Amino acid sequence: MSDPLRPYCEIWLVDFEFSAEPGERPAPLCMVAREFRSGRTLRIWGDSLARMARPPLSVGADSLFVAYYASAELGCFLSLGWPMPARVLDLFTEFRNSTNGLPTTAGSSLLGALAYYGLDAIGAAEKAEMRELAMRGGEYSEAERVALLDYCETDVQALAKLLPAMLPNIDLPRALLRGRYMAAVAAMEHNGIPIDVETLNAIRGNWEALKAELIARVDSSYGVFEGLSFRRERFAAWLVANGLPWPRLESGELALDDDTFRQMARTYPQVAPLRELRHALGELRLESLAVGRDGRNRCLLSPYQSTTGRNQPSNAKFVFGPSCWIRSLIKPPPGRGIAYIDWSQQEHGIAAALSGDPKMMAAYTSGDPYLTFAKQAGAVPADATRQSHPRERERFKVCTLAVQYGMGADSLACRLKQPIPMARELLRLHRQTYPVFWAWSQSAVDHAMLFGWLHTVFGWRVHVGPRSNPRSLANFPMQANGAEMLRLACCLATESGIEVIAPVHDAVLIEAPADELQATVERMQAAMREASRRVLGGFELLSDAKLVFSPDRYSDPRGEVMWNTVVGLMGGMRTSATTLRTDAHLSYLI
DNA sequence: TCTATATCACCC
DNA sequence: AAACGGGTGATATAGA
């Protein structure tokens, strides 16, 4: 059997220990690197690393860089100003890919992978102790340095055992494509997202007071809060006292979701203020947003974490995690600009191209897939526009999105607020209009059931496990190939020097000097077109770009009202406690 | 008092 | 029996 590693002159197994404060770049403490074949081992403490202009190991295309969760090691490379290795094999990613969809007994950590392959490892307790020592930062005694280097070396030894164990099941060319993305991740994490720290701190500092004030004003006529907490029992008592009926969940508990509140507020307007209060209170999570001393939002992007291979950064730490009004905190520094560029109807385009359905491809290419679907189905005349047939367009749009998620007629009817037969008819029209797509979609589910797995065009795999269902399997080719496309676009862009500062599932955020932003956006869009061609066998997806120049801030239309409300209230609280500015959205509250 | 679970809100 | 894909996280309450 041929050795896939033979083309590589050197194979370096690399691990860093580093400290990582929230929002900061990793600060390397030490590095251990071992050449796999010769066993030659480098053990280098941080101060020596910092003096090296280049890595003390070969990183050219004839060498292989092997790590577990390589974005961490490559982040240390970037902190040290070192070039990225040309060939990266990330065993974390490959372990995820080999177990994806199956229940893991010991997680996807290095220890989990060792356990999975029946390899011995140091104890979890010892590992935790050393991680703590590394995270502590500051000065280290000679004994502590030796202990950290020894510990770092145990992880390299683990790599040395893991590599041969995993190699027979690794498709190396595709693994290298996945590893390549870890370098892009390191670059994006290194860059971070510029944040308006002054406003962030103002909101953080005033939020508790604002919450208490809002509750005090509204709850005086309800008495359903205890401190800052809504109490179900108290609300139930209020309902009884006021003679209001209220929907309940199957479990018998009161239904407290916003939709229920909205519907009930129509019949019983007296609950409307309570609804707005609950809505406003539930809107903020800023305490954990990870912003470094340079005012940039940085956190682990957690590549390959989701089943479909998407990144899965912490919603609490990442500025794109919480509700979208928080994004108004994104603000390019003086002299610079940012752009949010997203593929248009990415999953629809993927479904069209990979299924090869000619009508669906035509619908995508038309620029308005939803209205074109309505035309193809004969529901609107050929000269209809989104102005002339807005209702029909909306119905066919919701239907198109519903199909991507495997929605049934009942749920679609509910979403459309239309009778079930109408939803059934829409779904029937979709099947009738796009028979090639449906055959392709069904064949993916059949393949999964027959073989027990599915994979993307570049080999990201999901196994049929206890959490699989026909809808998630049918959705996998669209979402997972979308993730492939984003990863490739991030690779192409970061490698060509574009400052990509965040990936957002079907979009990227980039930054550039203000006078170069327009040109950089065009280069990014070219990279996104190329990525779509590579994934979709030549089919090009379109993208939209939104540019923001300093001193403006990023803003999402869906969050503008809430942002203005919060900033207005904050301004009022700082200047005068009695002259809070009013806003239509929170008119009940203030 | 701590933890597990259910529910809900938000994102693409 | 359930019927909307992939997620994270806060909160309220029940149970140990």
CSV table of C-alpha atoms in Angstrom, one decimal, chain A residues 140-578:
chain,number,residue,atom,x,y,z
A,140,TYR,CA,7.0,31.3,35.0
A,141,SER,CA,9.6,29.7,37.2
A,142,GLU,CA,12.2,27.4,35.6
A,143,ALA,CA,10.3,24.4,37.0
A,144,GLU,CA,7.0,25.6,35.5
A,145,ARG,CA,8.7,26.2,32.2
A,146,VAL,CA,9.9,22.6,32.1
A,147,ALA,CA,6.5,21.3,33.2
A,148,LEU,CA,4.8,23.3,30.4
A,149,LEU,CA,7.3,22.1,27.8
A,150,ASP,CA,6.9,18.5,29.0
A,151,TYR,CA,3.2,18.8,28.8
A,152,CYS,CA,3.4,20.4,25.4
A,153,GLU,CA,5.5,17.5,24.3
A,154,THR,CA,3.0,15.0,25.5
A,155,ASP,CA,0.5,16.5,23.0
A,156,VAL,CA,3.1,16.1,20.3
A,157,GLN,CA,3.6,12.5,21.3
A,158,ALA,CA,-0.1,12.1,21.1
A,159,LEU,CA,0.0,13.5,17.5
A,160,ALA,CA,2.7,11.0,16.7
A,161,LYS,CA,0.4,8.2,17.8
A,162,LEU,CA,-2.7,9.6,16.3
A,163,LEU,CA,-1.3,10.3,12.8
A,164,PRO,CA,-0.6,6.7,11.8
A,165,ALA,CA,-3.8,5.5,13.5
A,166,MET,CA,-5.9,8.0,11.5
A,167,LEU,CA,-4.0,8.0,8.2
A,168,PRO,CA,-5.6,4.9,6.6
A,169,ASN,CA,-9.0,6.7,6.8
A,170,ILE,CA,-7.8,10.1,5.6
A,171,ASP,CA,-8.3,11.3,2.1
A,172,LEU,CA,-5.2,13.5,2.1
A,173,PRO,CA,-5.8,15.9,-0.8
A,174,ARG,CA,-9.2,16.8,0.6
A,175,ALA,CA,-7.8,16.8,4.2
A,176,LEU,CA,-5.3,19.4,3.0
A,177,LEU,CA,-8.1,21.5,1.6
A,178,ARG,CA,-9.7,21.4,5.0
A,179,GLY,CA,-6.4,22.1,6.7
A,180,ARG,CA,-5.9,25.1,4.4
A,181,TYR,CA,-9.0,26.6,5.8
A,182,MET,CA,-7.5,26.5,9.3
A,183,ALA,CA,-5.0,29.0,8.1
A,184,ALA,CA,-7.8,31.2,6.9
A,185,VAL,CA,-9.5,30.9,10.3
A,186,ALA,CA,-6.3,31.9,12.1
A,187,ALA,CA,-6.1,34.9,9.9
A,188,MET,CA,-9.7,36.0,10.5
A,189,GLU,CA,-9.4,35.4,14.2
A,190,HIS,CA,-6.1,37.4,14.2
A,191,ASN,CA,-7.8,40.3,12.4
A,192,GLY,CA,-10.9,40.6,14.5
A,193,ILE,CA,-13.9,43.0,14.0
A,194,PRO,CA,-13.5,46.7,14.9
A,195,ILE,CA,-15.9,47.7,17.7
A,196,ASP,CA,-17.2,51.0,18.9
A,197,VAL,CA,-15.9,50.4,22.4
A,198,GLU,CA,-17.1,53.7,23.8
A,199,THR,CA,-20.7,52.9,23.0
A,200,LEU,CA,-20.3,49.3,24.0
A,201,ASN,CA,-19.1,50.4,27.5
A,202,ALA,CA,-21.9,52.9,27.8
A,203,ILE,CA,-24.5,50.3,27.1
A,204,ARG,CA,-22.9,47.8,29.4
A,205,GLY,CA,-22.7,50.3,32.2
A,206,ASN,CA,-26.3,51.4,31.9
A,207,TRP,CA,-28.1,48.2,31.0
A,208,GLU,CA,-29.0,47.0,34.5
A,209,ALA,CA,-30.3,50.4,35.5
A,210,LEU,CA,-32.3,50.7,32.3
A,211,LYS,CA,-33.8,47.2,32.8
A,212,ALA,CA,-34.8,48.0,36.4
A,213,GLU,CA,-36.3,51.3,35.3
A,214,LEU,CA,-38.3,49.7,32.5
A,215,ILE,CA,-39.6,47.0,34.8
A,216,ALA,CA,-40.5,49.5,37.5
A,217,ARG,CA,-42.6,51.5,35.1
A,218,VAL,CA,-44.5,48.7,33.5
A,219,ASP,CA,-44.7,46.1,36.2
A,220,SER,CA,-46.4,48.5,38.6
A,221,SER,CA,-49.7,47.6,37.0
A,222,TYR,CA,-49.0,43.8,36.8
A,223,GLY,CA,-46.8,42.7,39.7
A,224,VAL,CA,-45.5,39.8,37.7
A,225,PHE,CA,-41.8,40.5,38.2
A,226,GLU,CA,-39.6,39.7,41.1
A,227,GLY,CA,-36.5,41.9,40.8
A,228,LEU,CA,-35.4,41.5,37.2
A,229,SER,CA,-37.1,38.1,36.8
A,230,PHE,CA,-40.5,37.4,35.2
A,231,ARG,CA,-42.4,34.9,37.4
A,232,ARG,CA,-44.7,32.4,35.8
A,233,GLU,CA,-46.7,31.9,38.9
A,234,ARG,CA,-47.3,35.6,39.4
A,235,PHE,CA,-48.3,36.0,35.8
A,236,ALA,CA,-50.8,33.1,36.2
A,237,ALA,CA,-52.2,34.8,39.3
A,238,TRP,CA,-52.5,38.0,37.3
A,239,LEU,CA,-54.4,36.2,34.6
A,240,VAL,CA,-56.8,34.7,37.1
A,241,ALA,CA,-57.3,38.0,38.8
A,242,ASN,CA,-58.1,39.7,35.5
A,243,GLY,CA,-60.2,36.9,34.2
A,244,LEU,CA,-58.0,36.3,31.1
A,245,PRO,CA,-57.8,32.9,29.4
A,246,TRP,CA,-54.3,32.0,28.2
A,247,PRO,CA,-53.0,29.3,25.8
A,248,ARG,CA,-51.1,26.5,27.3
A,249,LEU,CA,-48.4,24.1,26.0
A,250,GLU,CA,-48.9,20.4,25.8
A,251,SER,CA,-47.1,20.1,29.1
A,252,GLY,CA,-49.8,22.3,30.7
A,253,GLU,CA,-47.5,25.2,31.2
A,254,LEU,CA,-48.5,28.7,30.1
A,255,ALA,CA,-47.3,29.5,26.6
A,256,LEU,CA,-45.0,32.5,27.0
A,257,ASP,CA,-43.5,32.9,23.6
A,258,ASP,CA,-43.7,36.2,21.8
A,259,ASP,CA,-46.1,34.9,19.2
A,260,THR,CA,-48.6,33.9,21.8
A,261,PHE,CA,-48.2,37.3,23.5
A,262,ARG,CA,-48.7,39.1,20.2
A,263,GLN,CA,-51.9,37.2,19.4
A,264,MET,CA,-53.3,37.6,22.9
A,265,ALA,CA,-52.5,41.3,22.8
A,266,ARG,CA,-54.8,41.7,19.8
A,267,THR,CA,-57.7,40.5,21.9
A,268,TYR,CA,-56.6,41.8,25.2
A,269,PRO,CA,-54.7,45.0,24.7
A,270,GLN,CA,-53.9,45.2,28.4
A,271,VAL,CA,-51.1,42.6,27.9
A,272,ALA,CA,-49.3,44.6,25.2
A,273,PRO,CA,-47.1,46.6,27.5
A,274,LEU,CA,-46.0,43.4,29.1
A,275,ARG,CA,-45.1,41.9,25.8
A,276,GLU,CA,-43.0,44.9,24.8
A,277,LEU,CA,-41.2,44.8,28.1
A,278,ARG,CA,-40.4,41.1,27.8
A,279,HIS,CA,-39.2,41.7,24.3
A,280,ALA,CA,-36.9,44.5,25.3
A,281,LEU,CA,-35.5,42.7,28.3
A,282,GLY,CA,-34.7,39.6,26.3
A,283,GLU,CA,-32.6,41.5,23.8
A,284,LEU,CA,-29.2,42.0,25.3
A,285,ARG,CA,-26.2,39.9,25.8
A,286,LEU,CA,-23.1,42.0,25.9
A,287,GLU,CA,-21.2,41.0,29.0
A,288,SER,CA,-19.3,38.2,27.3
A,289,LEU,CA,-18.7,39.9,24.0
A,290,ALA,CA,-15.0,39.3,23.5
A,291,VAL,CA,-13.3,42.6,22.7
A,292,GLY,CA,-9.6,43.0,23.0
A,293,ARG,CA,-7.6,46.0,24.2
A,294,ASP,CA,-7.3,47.2,20.6
A,295,GLY,CA,-11.1,47.4,20.4
A,296,ARG,CA,-11.5,44.3,18.2
A,297,ASN,CA,-13.9,41.5,18.6
A,298,ARG,CA,-12.1,38.2,18.5
A,299,CYS,CA,-13.1,34.7,19.5
A,300,LEU,CA,-12.7,31.1,18.3
A,301,LEU,CA,-14.6,30.7,15.1
A,302,SER,CA,-15.0,27.0,15.9
A,303,PRO,CA,-14.6,25.7,12.4
A,304,TYR,CA,-16.1,22.3,11.5
A,305,GLN,CA,-18.0,22.3,14.7
A,306,SER,CA,-21.5,21.8,13.3
A,307,THR,CA,-22.7,18.7,11.6
A,308,THR,CA,-22.8,20.4,8.3
A,309,GLY,CA,-19.2,21.7,8.7
A,310,ARG,CA,-20.2,25.3,9.5
A,311,ASN,CA,-18.2,27.4,11.9
A,312,GLN,CA,-19.9,27.6,15.3
A,313,PRO,CA,-18.6,30.6,17.3
A,314,SER,CA,-20.0,31.3,20.7
A,315,ASN,CA,-23.1,33.5,20.3
A,316,ALA,CA,-22.1,35.3,23.5
A,317,LYS,CA,-18.6,36.2,22.4
A,318,PHE,CA,-19.1,36.9,18.7
A,319,VAL,CA,-20.7,40.1,17.6
A,320,PHE,CA,-22.7,38.3,14.9
A,321,GLY,CA,-24.2,36.0,17.6
A,322,PRO,CA,-26.8,38.1,19.5
A,323,SER,CA,-29.7,39.9,17.9
A,324,CYS,CA,-28.8,42.0,14.9
A,325,TRP,CA,-29.1,45.5,16.5
A,326,ILE,CA,-25.9,44.6,18.4
A,327,ARG,CA,-24.1,44.8,15.0
A,328,SER,CA,-24.4,48.5,15.1
A,329,LEU,CA,-21.4,48.3,17.5
A,330,ILE,CA,-19.3,47.4,14.4
A,331,LYS,CA,-17.5,50.5,13.3
A,332,PRO,CA,-14.5,50.8,11.0
A,333,PRO,CA,-11.6,52.8,12.5
A,334,PRO,CA,-10.7,56.2,11.1
A,335,GLY,CA,-9.6,56.1,7.5
A,336,ARG,CA,-10.9,52.6,6.9
A,337,GLY,CA,-14.0,50.9,5.7
A,338,ILE,CA,-15.7,47.5,6.0
A,339,ALA,CA,-18.0,45.5,3.7
A,340,TYR,CA,-20.5,42.7,4.4
A,341,ILE,CA,-20.7,40.5,1.3
A,342,ASP,CA,-23.2,37.7,1.1
A,343,TRP,CA,-24.2,35.2,-1.6
A,344,SER,CA,-27.7,35.8,-3.0
A,345,GLN,CA,-29.9,32.8,-2.1
A,346,GLN,CA,-26.9,30.6,-1.7
A,347,GLU,CA,-28.7,27.4,-0.8
A,348,HIS,CA,-31.2,27.8,-3.6
A,349,GLY,CA,-28.3,28.2,-6.1
A,350,ILE,CA,-26.5,25.2,-4.7
A,351,ALA,CA,-29.7,23.1,-4.9
A,352,ALA,CA,-30.2,24.2,-8.5
A,353,ALA,CA,-26.6,23.6,-9.7
A,354,LEU,CA,-25.9,20.3,-7.9
A,355,SER,CA,-29.2,18.8,-8.8
A,356,GLY,CA,-28.8,20.1,-12.4
A,357,ASP,CA,-32.5,21.1,-12.5
A,358,PRO,CA,-32.6,23.4,-15.6
A,359,LYS,CA,-35.7,25.3,-14.5
A,360,MET,CA,-34.3,25.8,-11.0
A,361,MET,CA,-31.0,27.0,-12.4
A,362,ALA,CA,-32.9,29.4,-14.7
A,363,ALA,CA,-34.9,30.7,-11.7
A,364,TYR,CA,-31.6,31.3,-9.8
A,365,THR,CA,-30.0,33.1,-12.8
A,366,SER,CA,-33.1,35.3,-13.3
A,367,GLY,CA,-32.1,37.2,-10.2
A,368,ASP,CA,-35.5,36.7,-8.6
A,369,PRO,CA,-35.9,32.9,-8.0
A,370,TYR,CA,-39.2,33.4,-6.2
A,371,LEU,CA,-41.1,35.4,-8.8
A,372,THR,CA,-39.6,33.2,-11.5
A,373,PHE,CA,-40.9,30.1,-9.7
A,374,ALA,CA,-44.3,31.7,-9.7
A,375,LYS,CA,-44.1,32.3,-13.4
A,376,GLN,CA,-42.8,28.8,-14.1
A,377,ALA,CA,-45.7,27.4,-12.2
A,378,GLY,CA,-48.1,29.5,-14.1
A,379,ALA,CA,-49.3,31.3,-11.0
A,380,VAL,CA,-48.5,34.7,-12.4
A,381,PRO,CA,-48.2,36.1,-15.9
A,382,ALA,CA,-44.8,36.1,-17.6
A,383,ASP,CA,-44.6,39.9,-17.3
A,384,ALA,CA,-45.3,40.0,-13.5
A,385,THR,CA,-43.0,42.0,-11.3
A,386,ARG,CA,-42.4,42.1,-7.6
A,387,GLN,CA,-44.5,45.3,-7.6
A,388,SER,CA,-47.4,43.9,-9.6
A,389,HIS,CA,-47.6,40.6,-7.6
A,390,PRO,CA,-46.1,41.1,-4.2
A,391,ARG,CA,-48.4,38.6,-2.4
A,392,GLU,CA,-47.8,35.8,-4.9
A,393,ARG,CA,-44.0,36.4,-4.8
A,394,GLU,CA,-44.1,36.2,-1.0
A,395,ARG,CA,-45.9,32.9,-1.1
A,396,PHE,CA,-43.6,31.4,-3.6
A,397,LYS,CA,-40.6,32.7,-1.6
A,398,VAL,CA,-41.8,31.2,1.6
A,399,CYS,CA,-42.5,27.9,-0.2
A,400,THR,CA,-39.0,27.9,-1.7
A,401,LEU,CA,-37.4,28.4,1.7
A,402,ALA,CA,-39.8,25.8,3.2
A,403,VAL,CA,-38.6,23.2,0.7
A,404,GLN,CA,-35.0,23.8,1.6
A,405,TYR,CA,-35.8,22.9,5.2
A,406,GLY,CA,-38.2,20.0,4.3
A,407,MET,CA,-41.2,21.8,5.7
A,408,GLY,CA,-44.6,20.1,5.4
A,409,ALA,CA,-47.9,21.6,4.3
A,410,ASP,CA,-49.2,22.2,7.8
A,411,SER,CA,-46.2,24.3,8.9
A,412,LEU,CA,-46.1,26.1,5.6
A,413,ALA,CA,-49.8,27.0,5.9
A,414,CYS,CA,-49.1,28.2,9.4
A,415,ARG,CA,-46.2,30.3,8.2
A,416,LEU,CA,-48.2,31.8,5.4
A,417,LYS,CA,-51.3,32.2,7.5
A,418,GLN,CA,-53.2,30.5,4.7
A,419,PRO,CA,-55.3,27.4,4.6
A,420,ILE,CA,-53.6,24.0,4.4
A,421,PRO,CA,-54.8,23.2,0.9
A,422,MET,CA,-53.1,26.3,-0.4
A,423,ALA,CA,-49.8,25.2,1.2
A,424,ARG,CA,-50.3,21.8,-0.3
A,425,GLU,CA,-50.8,23.3,-3.7
A,426,LEU,CA,-47.7,25.4,-3.4
A,427,LEU,CA,-45.6,22.3,-2.5
A,428,ARG,CA,-47.2,20.4,-5.4
A,429,LEU,CA,-46.3,23.2,-7.8
A,430,HIS,CA,-42.7,23.0,-6.5
A,431,ARG,CA,-42.5,19.3,-7.2
A,432,GLN,CA,-44.1,19.7,-10.5
A,433,THR,CA,-41.9,22.6,-11.6
A,434,TYR,CA,-38.6,21.2,-10.3
A,435,PRO,CA,-38.8,17.4,-10.8
A,436,VAL,CA,-35.0,17.1,-11.3
A,437,PHE,CA,-34.3,18.8,-8.0
A,438,TRP,CA,-36.8,16.5,-6.2
A,439,ALA,CA,-35.3,13.4,-7.7
A,440,TRP,CA,-31.8,14.6,-6.7
A,441,SER,CA,-33.0,15.4,-3.2
A,442,GLN,CA,-34.6,12.0,-2.8
A,443,SER,CA,-31.5,10.3,-4.1
A,444,ALA,CA,-29.4,11.9,-1.4
A,445,VAL,CA,-31.7,10.7,1.3
A,446,ASP,CA,-31.8,7.2,-0.3
A,447,HIS,CA,-28.0,7.2,-0.5
A,448,ALA,CA,-27.8,8.1,3.1
A,449,MET,CA,-30.2,5.4,4.2
A,450,LEU,CA,-28.5,2.8,2.0
A,451,PHE,CA,-24.8,3.5,2.8
A,452,GLY,CA,-25.2,5.3,6.1
A,453,TRP,CA,-23.4,8.5,5.1
A,454,LEU,CA,-23.4,11.5,2.8
A,455,HIS,CA,-20.7,13.8,1.8
A,456,THR,CA,-20.1,17.2,0.1
A,457,VAL,CA,-18.3,17.7,-3.1
A,458,PHE,CA,-15.0,18.1,-1.2
A,459,GLY,CA,-15.6,15.2,1.2
A,460,TRP,CA,-17.2,16.6,4.3
A,461,ARG,CA,-19.1,13.7,5.6
A,462,VAL,CA,-22.1,13.1,7.8
A,463,HIS,CA,-23.0,9.7,9.2
A,464,VAL,CA,-26.6,8.6,9.6
A,465,GLY,CA,-26.9,8.6,13.4
A,466,PRO,CA,-29.6,8.8,16.0
A,467,ARG,CA,-30.2,12.5,15.3
A,468,SER,CA,-30.7,12.0,11.6
A,469,ASN,CA,-34.1,12.4,9.9
A,470,PRO,CA,-35.1,12.7,6.3
A,471,ARG,CA,-35.3,16.5,6.5
A,472,SER,CA,-31.8,17.0,7.9
A,473,LEU,CA,-30.4,14.5,5.4
A,474,ALA,CA,-32.2,16.3,2.5
A,475,ASN,CA,-30.9,19.6,3.8
A,476,PHE,CA,-27.3,18.5,4.2
A,477,PRO,CA,-26.2,18.8,0.6
A,478,MET,CA,-27.3,22.4,0.5
A,479,GLN,CA,-26.0,23.6,3.9
A,480,ALA,CA,-22.8,21.6,3.9
A,481,ASN,CA,-21.8,22.5,0.4
A,482,GLY,CA,-22.6,26.1,1.3
A,483,ALA,CA,-20.1,25.7,4.1
A,484,GLU,CA,-17.5,24.3,1.7
A,485,MET,CA,-18.1,27.3,-0.5
A,486,LEU,CA,-17.6,29.8,2.3
A,487,ARG,CA,-14.4,28.0,3.5
A,488,LEU,CA,-12.9,28.1,0.0
A,489,ALA,CA,-13.8,31.8,-0.5
A,490,CYS,CA,-12.1,32.6,2.8
A,491,CYS,CA,-9.0,30.7,1.7
A,492,LEU,CA,-8.8,32.4,-1.6
A,493,ALA,CA,-9.4,35.8,-0.1
A,494,THR,CA,-7.0,35.6,2.9
A,495,GLU,CA,-4.3,34.0,0.7
A,496,SER,CA,-4.6,36.9,-1.7
A,497,GLY,CA,-4.1,39.4,1.1
A,498,ILE,CA,-7.7,40.5,1.6
A,499,GLU,CA,-8.4,41.3,5.3
A,500,VAL,CA,-11.3,39.0,6.0
A,501,ILE,CA,-12.5,39.8,9.5
A,502,ALA,CA,-15.4,37.4,9.9
A,503,PRO,CA,-17.2,34.6,8.2
A,504,VAL,CA,-21.0,34.5,8.7
A,505,HIS,CA,-22.2,31.2,7.1
A,506,ASP,CA,-23.1,32.6,3.7
A,507,ALA,CA,-21.3,35.9,4.0
A,508,VAL,CA,-18.0,37.5,4.9
A,509,LEU,CA,-17.0,40.8,6.5
A,510,ILE,CA,-13.9,42.4,5.1
A,511,GLU,CA,-11.9,45.5,6.0
A,512,ALA,CA,-9.7,47.8,3.9
A,513,PRO,CA,-8.4,51.3,3.8
A,514,ALA,CA,-11.3,53.5,2.8
A,515,ASP,CA,-9.9,54.4,-0.6
A,516,GLU,CA,-9.3,50.7,-1.4
A,517,LEU,CA,-12.5,49.3,-0.1
A,518,GLN,CA,-14.4,49.4,-3.4
A,519,ALA,CA,-11.6,47.6,-5.3
A,520,THR,CA,-11.2,45.1,-2.4
A,521,VAL,CA,-14.9,44.3,-2.5
A,522,GLU,CA,-14.6,43.5,-6.2
A,523,ARG,CA,-11.7,41.2,-5.5
A,524,MET,CA,-13.7,39.5,-2.7
A,525,GLN,CA,-16.7,39.0,-5.0
A,526,ALA,CA,-14.4,37.5,-7.6
A,527,ALA,CA,-13.2,35.1,-5.0
A,528,MET,CA,-16.7,34.2,-4.0
A,529,ARG,CA,-17.6,33.6,-7.7
A,530,GLU,CA,-14.6,31.4,-8.0
A,531,ALA,CA,-15.5,29.4,-4.9
A,532,SER,CA,-19.0,28.9,-6.2
A,533,ARG,CA,-17.7,27.7,-9.5
A,534,ARG,CA,-15.4,25.2,-7.8
A,535,VAL,CA,-18.1,23.8,-5.6
A,536,LEU,CA,-20.9,23.8,-8.2
A,537,GLY,CA,-19.1,22.6,-11.3
A,538,GLY,CA,-18.9,25.9,-13.0
A,539,PHE,CA,-22.1,27.5,-11.9
A,540,GLU,CA,-21.7,31.0,-10.5
A,541,LEU,CA,-23.5,32.4,-7.6
A,542,LEU,CA,-24.2,36.1,-7.3
A,543,SER,CA,-23.4,38.2,-4.2
A,544,ASP,CA,-24.5,41.5,-2.6
A,545,ALA,CA,-22.1,43.9,-0.9
A,546,LYS,CA,-22.9,46.5,1.7
A,547,LEU,CA,-20.1,49.0,2.2
A,548,VAL,CA,-19.5,51.1,5.4
A,549,PHE,CA,-17.0,53.9,5.6
A,550,SER,CA,-15.6,55.5,8.7
A,551,PRO,CA,-17.1,57.3,10.6
A,552,ASP,CA,-20.3,55.5,9.9
A,553,ARG,CA,-21.3,52.3,11.7
A,554,TYR,CA,-22.5,49.0,10.4
A,555,SER,CA,-26.2,48.6,10.7
A,556,ASP,CA,-28.7,45.9,10.0
A,557,PRO,CA,-32.1,47.3,9.0
A,558,ARG,CA,-33.9,44.7,11.2
A,559,GLY,CA,-32.2,46.1,14.2
A,560,GLU,CA,-32.2,49.8,13.6
A,561,VAL,CA,-35.3,50.6,15.7
A,562,MET,CA,-34.0,48.7,18.7
A,563,TRP,CA,-30.5,50.3,18.4
A,564,ASN,CA,-32.0,53.8,18.2
A,565,THR,CA,-34.2,53.1,21.2
A,566,VAL,CA,-31.3,51.9,23.3
A,567,VAL,CA,-28.9,54.6,22.4
A,568,GLY,CA,-31.7,57.2,22.9
A,569,LEU,CA,-32.5,55.8,26.3
A,570,MET,CA,-28.8,55.7,27.3
A,571,GLY,CA,-28.3,59.3,26.2
A,572,GLY,CA,-31.3,60.3,28.3
A,573,MET,CA,-30.0,58.4,31.3
A,574,ARG,CA,-26.6,60.0,31.2
A,575,THR,CA,-27.9,63.6,30.7
A,576,SER,CA,-31.1,63.6,32.7
A,577,ALA,CA,-33.0,60.8,34.4
A,578,THR,CA,-36.4,62.5,33.7
